[in-house]
GROMACS .gro file of C-alpha atoms in nm:
model
  216
    1MET     CA    1 -13.568   3.032  -4.107
    2ARG     CA    2 -13.258   3.047  -3.863
    3ILE     CA    3 -13.312   2.774  -3.572
    4ALA     CA    4 -13.352   3.117  -3.312
    5GLN     CA    5 -13.689   3.211  -3.577
    6LEU     CA    6 -13.766   2.818  -3.551
    7ALA     CA    7 -13.725   2.768  -3.190
    8SER     CA    8 -13.906   3.111  -3.138
    9ASP     CA    9 -14.207   2.970  -3.369
   10PHE     CA   10 -14.202   2.639  -3.208
   11GLU     CA   11 -14.280   2.850  -2.883
   12GLY     CA   12 -14.574   3.043  -2.996
   13ARG     CA   13 -14.734   2.699  -3.124
   14GLY     CA   14 -14.769   2.694  -2.754
   15VAL     CA   15 -14.452   2.434  -2.733
   16ARG     CA   16 -14.195   2.593  -2.500
   17PRO     CA   17 -13.836   2.451  -2.565
   18TYR     CA   18 -13.748   2.435  -2.201
   19ALA     CA   19 -14.073   2.412  -2.013
   20VAL     CA   20 -14.261   2.126  -2.208
   21ALA     CA   21 -14.522   1.927  -1.998
   22VAL     CA   22 -14.480   1.560  -1.979
   23ALA     CA   23 -14.697   1.366  -2.165
   24SER     CA   24 -14.801   0.982  -2.298
   25PHE     CA   25 -14.673   0.866  -2.594
   26ALA     CA   26 -15.030   0.789  -2.674
   27ASP     CA   27 -15.160   1.166  -2.610
   28ALA     CA   28 -14.895   1.327  -2.784
   29LEU     CA   29 -14.960   1.050  -3.123
   30GLU     CA   30 -15.357   1.165  -3.049
   31GLU     CA   31 -15.277   1.543  -3.073
   32ASN     CA   32 -14.982   1.563  -3.318
   33PRO     CA   33 -14.973   1.237  -3.585
   34ALA     CA   34 -14.696   1.137  -3.688
   35PRO     CA   35 -14.619   1.251  -4.075
   36ARG     CA   36 -14.535   0.938  -4.326
   37ARG     CA   37 -14.184   1.151  -4.414
   38LEU     CA   38 -13.961   1.373  -4.276
   39GLY     CA   39 -13.670   1.460  -4.451
   40ASP     CA   40 -13.479   1.129  -4.597
   41VAL     CA   41 -13.672   0.923  -4.332
   42TRP     CA   42 -14.030   0.722  -4.363
   43LEU     CA   43 -14.185   0.721  -4.097
   44ARG     CA   44 -14.461   0.454  -3.958
   45TYR     CA   45 -14.632   0.328  -3.656
   46GLU     CA   46 -14.690   0.037  -3.562
   47PRO     CA   47 -14.930  -0.100  -3.205
   48GLY     CA   48 -14.621   0.003  -2.937
   49ARG     CA   49 -14.352   0.120  -3.189
   50LEU     CA   50 -14.265   0.409  -3.400
   51LEU     CA   51 -14.054   0.337  -3.676
   52GLY     CA   52 -13.826   0.530  -3.886
   53GLU     CA   53 -13.572   0.462  -4.171
   54SER     CA   54 -13.374   0.637  -4.449
   55GLN     CA   55 -13.431   0.596  -4.797
   56PRO     CA   56 -13.166   0.366  -4.984
   57PRO     CA   57 -12.940   0.561  -5.206
   58SER     CA   58 -13.047   0.498  -5.569
   59PHE     CA   59 -12.848   0.220  -5.790
   60TRP     CA   60 -12.588   0.376  -5.952
   61ARG     CA   61 -12.512   0.597  -5.640
   62ARG     CA   62 -12.394   0.282  -5.501
   63GLN     CA   63 -12.205   0.182  -5.792
   64LEU     CA   64 -11.967   0.452  -5.765
   65PRO     CA   65 -11.751   0.327  -5.439
   66GLY     CA   66 -11.677   0.001  -5.649
   67ALA     CA   67 -11.638   0.204  -5.953
   68CYS     CA   68 -11.367   0.450  -5.786
   69VAL     CA   69 -11.200   0.132  -5.688
   70LEU     CA   70 -11.202   0.012  -6.076
   71LEU     CA   71 -11.030   0.353  -6.192
   72ALA     CA   72 -10.771   0.297  -5.875
   73THR     CA   73 -10.659  -0.025  -5.977
   74MET     CA   74 -10.636   0.083  -6.342
   75CYS     CA   75 -10.397   0.400  -6.227
   76ALA     CA   76 -10.213   0.170  -5.957
   77SER     CA   77 -10.155  -0.034  -6.289
   78GLY     CA   78 -10.047   0.206  -6.502
   79ALA     CA   79  -9.801   0.368  -6.250
   80LEU     CA   80  -9.629  -0.002  -6.169
   81VAL     CA   81  -9.572  -0.026  -6.551
   82ALA     CA   82  -9.465   0.341  -6.590
   83VAL     CA   83  -9.192   0.280  -6.332
   84LEU     CA   84  -9.095  -0.047  -6.476
   85TRP     CA   85  -9.061   0.125  -6.866
   86GLY     CA   86  -8.885   0.389  -6.665
   87GLY     CA   87  -8.587   0.186  -6.542
   88GLY     CA   88  -8.744   0.035  -6.179
   89ALA     CA   89  -8.775   0.248  -5.846
   90GLY     CA   90  -8.473   0.516  -5.968
   91GLY     CA   91  -8.650   0.614  -6.263
   92LEU     CA   92  -9.010   0.750  -6.123
   93SER     CA   93  -9.137   0.987  -6.388
   94SER     CA   94  -9.389   1.248  -6.342
   95VAL     CA   95  -9.653   0.994  -6.515
   96SER     CA   96  -9.596   0.744  -6.222
   97VAL     CA   97  -9.603   0.963  -5.916
   98THR     CA   98  -9.890   1.174  -6.065
   99LEU     CA   99 -10.129   0.828  -6.135
  100GLY     CA  100  -9.968   0.663  -5.756
  101VAL     CA  101 -10.167   1.001  -5.636
  102LEU     CA  102 -10.435   0.939  -5.819
  103THR     CA  103 -10.421   0.613  -5.694
  104VAL     CA  104 -10.416   0.702  -5.331
  105ALA     CA  105 -10.744   0.996  -5.383
  106LEU     CA  106 -10.933   0.778  -5.574
  107MET     CA  107 -10.909   0.479  -5.255
  108GLY     CA  108 -10.999   0.780  -5.067
  109LEU     CA  109 -11.278   0.873  -5.222
  110ALA     CA  110 -11.454   0.523  -5.271
  111LEU     CA  111 -11.415   0.503  -4.878
  112ARG     CA  112 -11.590   0.775  -4.819
  113LEU     CA  113 -11.850   0.762  -5.048
  114GLU     CA  114 -11.919   0.359  -4.909
  115GLY     CA  115 -11.953   0.531  -4.552
  116GLN     CA  116 -12.217   0.787  -4.708
  117LEU     CA  117 -12.403   0.463  -4.834
  118GLY     CA  118 -12.464   0.376  -4.486
  119ARG     CA  119 -12.810   0.414  -4.387
  120ARG     CA  120 -13.054   0.483  -4.067
  121ARG     CA  121 -13.329   0.332  -3.879
  122PHE     CA  122 -13.474   0.423  -3.572
  123VAL     CA  123 -13.726   0.235  -3.350
  124LEU     CA  124 -13.894   0.365  -3.058
  125HIS     CA  125 -14.029   0.036  -2.878
  126PHE     CA  126 -14.300   0.200  -2.564
  127PRO     CA  127 -14.351  -0.127  -2.398
  128THR     CA  128 -13.980  -0.161  -2.316
  129GLU     CA  129 -13.925   0.200  -2.307
  130ARG     CA  130 -13.570   0.201  -2.532
  131LEU     CA  131 -13.498   0.316  -2.857
  132ARG     CA  132 -13.332   0.124  -3.106
  133VAL     CA  133 -13.078   0.303  -3.319
  134GLU     CA  134 -12.937   0.141  -3.638
  135HIS     CA  135 -12.701   0.259  -3.897
  136LEU     CA  136 -12.755   0.030  -4.188
  137ARG     CA  137 -12.393  -0.103  -4.385
  138TRP     CA  138 -12.430  -0.246  -4.726
  139ALA     CA  139 -12.137  -0.519  -4.645
  140PRO     CA  140 -12.278  -0.796  -4.464
  141GLY     CA  141 -12.220  -0.776  -4.086
  142SER     CA  142 -12.113  -0.436  -4.037
  143THR     CA  143 -12.480  -0.309  -3.916
  144ARG     CA  144 -12.411  -0.115  -3.582
  145VAL     CA  145 -12.721  -0.143  -3.316
  146GLU     CA  146 -12.761   0.070  -3.025
  147TRP     CA  147 -13.007   0.073  -2.748
  148VAL     CA  148 -13.113   0.302  -2.546
  149PRO     CA  149 -13.309   0.394  -2.254
  150PHE     CA  150 -13.593   0.654  -2.275
  151ASP     CA  151 -13.476   0.773  -1.918
  152ASP     CA  152 -13.089   0.842  -2.065
  153VAL     CA  153 -13.268   1.049  -2.363
  154PHE     CA  154 -13.195   1.457  -2.218
  155ALA     CA  155 -13.186   1.653  -2.593
  156VAL     CA  156 -13.401   1.620  -2.919
  157GLU     CA  157 -13.186   1.854  -3.113
  158VAL     CA  158 -13.310   2.066  -3.488
  159VAL     CA  159 -12.960   2.105  -3.629
  160GLU     CA  160 -12.919   2.375  -3.868
  161ARG     CA  161 -12.654   2.232  -4.173
  162ALA     CA  162 -12.718   2.488  -4.391
  163PRO     CA  163 -12.986   2.776  -4.494
  164LYS     CA  164 -13.263   2.645  -4.470
  165ARG     CA  165 -13.146   2.312  -4.399
  166TYR     CA  166 -13.233   2.112  -4.144
  167ALA     CA  167 -13.113   1.765  -3.945
  168LEU     CA  168 -13.331   1.579  -3.605
  169VAL     CA  169 -13.057   1.461  -3.341
  170VAL     CA  170 -13.130   1.298  -3.039
  171ALA     CA  171 -12.898   1.310  -2.731
  172TRP     CA  172 -12.832   1.128  -2.474
  173ARG     CA  173 -12.604   1.040  -2.166
  174SER     CA  174 -12.529   0.655  -2.083
  175GLU     CA  175 -12.579   0.621  -1.670
  176GLU     CA  176 -12.307   0.334  -1.681
  177GLN     CA  177 -12.056   0.489  -1.908
  178GLY     CA  178 -12.139   0.856  -1.800
  179GLU     CA  179 -12.069   0.977  -2.117
  180GLU     CA  180 -12.321   1.188  -2.341
  181LYS     CA  181 -12.350   1.041  -2.757
  182ARG     CA  182 -12.600   1.178  -3.035
  183ALA     CA  183 -12.756   1.021  -3.333
  184VAL     CA  184 -12.890   1.150  -3.670
  185LEU     CA  185 -13.204   1.016  -3.684
  186VAL     CA  186 -13.319   1.254  -3.990
  187GLU     CA  187 -13.117   1.418  -4.208
  188HIS     CA  188 -13.195   1.656  -4.557
  189ILE     CA  189 -13.552   1.854  -4.345
  190GLY     CA  190 -13.590   2.159  -4.621
  191ALA     CA  191 -13.777   2.515  -4.504
  192GLY     CA  192 -14.109   2.354  -4.713
  193GLU     CA  193 -14.115   2.077  -4.407
  194GLU     CA  194 -14.079   2.309  -4.054
  195GLU     CA  195 -14.475   2.173  -4.016
  196ALA     CA  196 -14.367   1.844  -4.028
  197LEU     CA  197 -14.096   1.879  -3.839
  198PHE     CA  198 -14.244   2.063  -3.559
  199ARG     CA  199 -14.491   1.745  -3.534
  200VAL     CA  200 -14.205   1.522  -3.511
  201TRP     CA  201 -13.977   1.736  -3.302
  202ARG     CA  202 -14.325   1.748  -3.039
  203LEU     CA  203 -14.411   1.402  -3.068
  204LEU     CA  204 -14.046   1.272  -2.966
  205HIS     CA  205 -14.046   1.557  -2.677
  206ASN     CA  206 -14.295   1.383  -2.579
  207ALA     CA  207 -14.238   1.016  -2.587
  208PHE     CA  208 -13.901   1.053  -2.382
  209GLY     CA  209 -14.050   1.259  -2.158
  210LEU     CA  210 -13.838   1.556  -2.142
  211ARG     CA  211 -13.857   1.866  -1.983
  212GLY     CA  212 -13.594   2.061  -2.050
  213ALA     CA  213 -13.450   1.955  -2.457
  214GLY     CA  214 -13.372   2.264  -2.607
  215LEU     CA  215 -13.285   2.338  -3.013
  216ALA     CA  216 -12.944   2.342  -3.121
   0.00000   0.00000   0.00000
């Protein structure tokens, strides 16, 4: 289902993307209970707040960056040995050059894989009317946290990543800094989760009190 069709479907269910009446979170939750899971995120409601946290990567996936670093170290050592055996810097061989290129490529891959290991967590605090967005990293002290007042949020968007694959994104505008920001709340939403996506989209839309949020 394309985004235009998804938007039309939302509108057909009584939710017009550009003209939705503001409702309290309690009313929205009563009418549309939050599902336990959407895409890669587990959802949980506690008194006064809604929590969403992405699933942790598998054990083997967490080992991939380290494996790439180990292979890169071996390639770098092999390149150094090849240079020494070839008579120093002036005796660079195709083997040492190839190993050097592999070292750089493996280190780049390790950094990319490490970046993909980060998890996401968001918490809607209704008593204080603030959204907490967290980017969790495995390295100690590297977790990034941002607080967003509900009034700063201007859109909850459904973004198509691939055919029948969607992500749920929140967009806000900081009054102090005057810049627009976006954060992914949910990734890897499949075509079979359209009903759950609709319920979470509507719940967030109403919780933020949006009147003009549409689909991306």
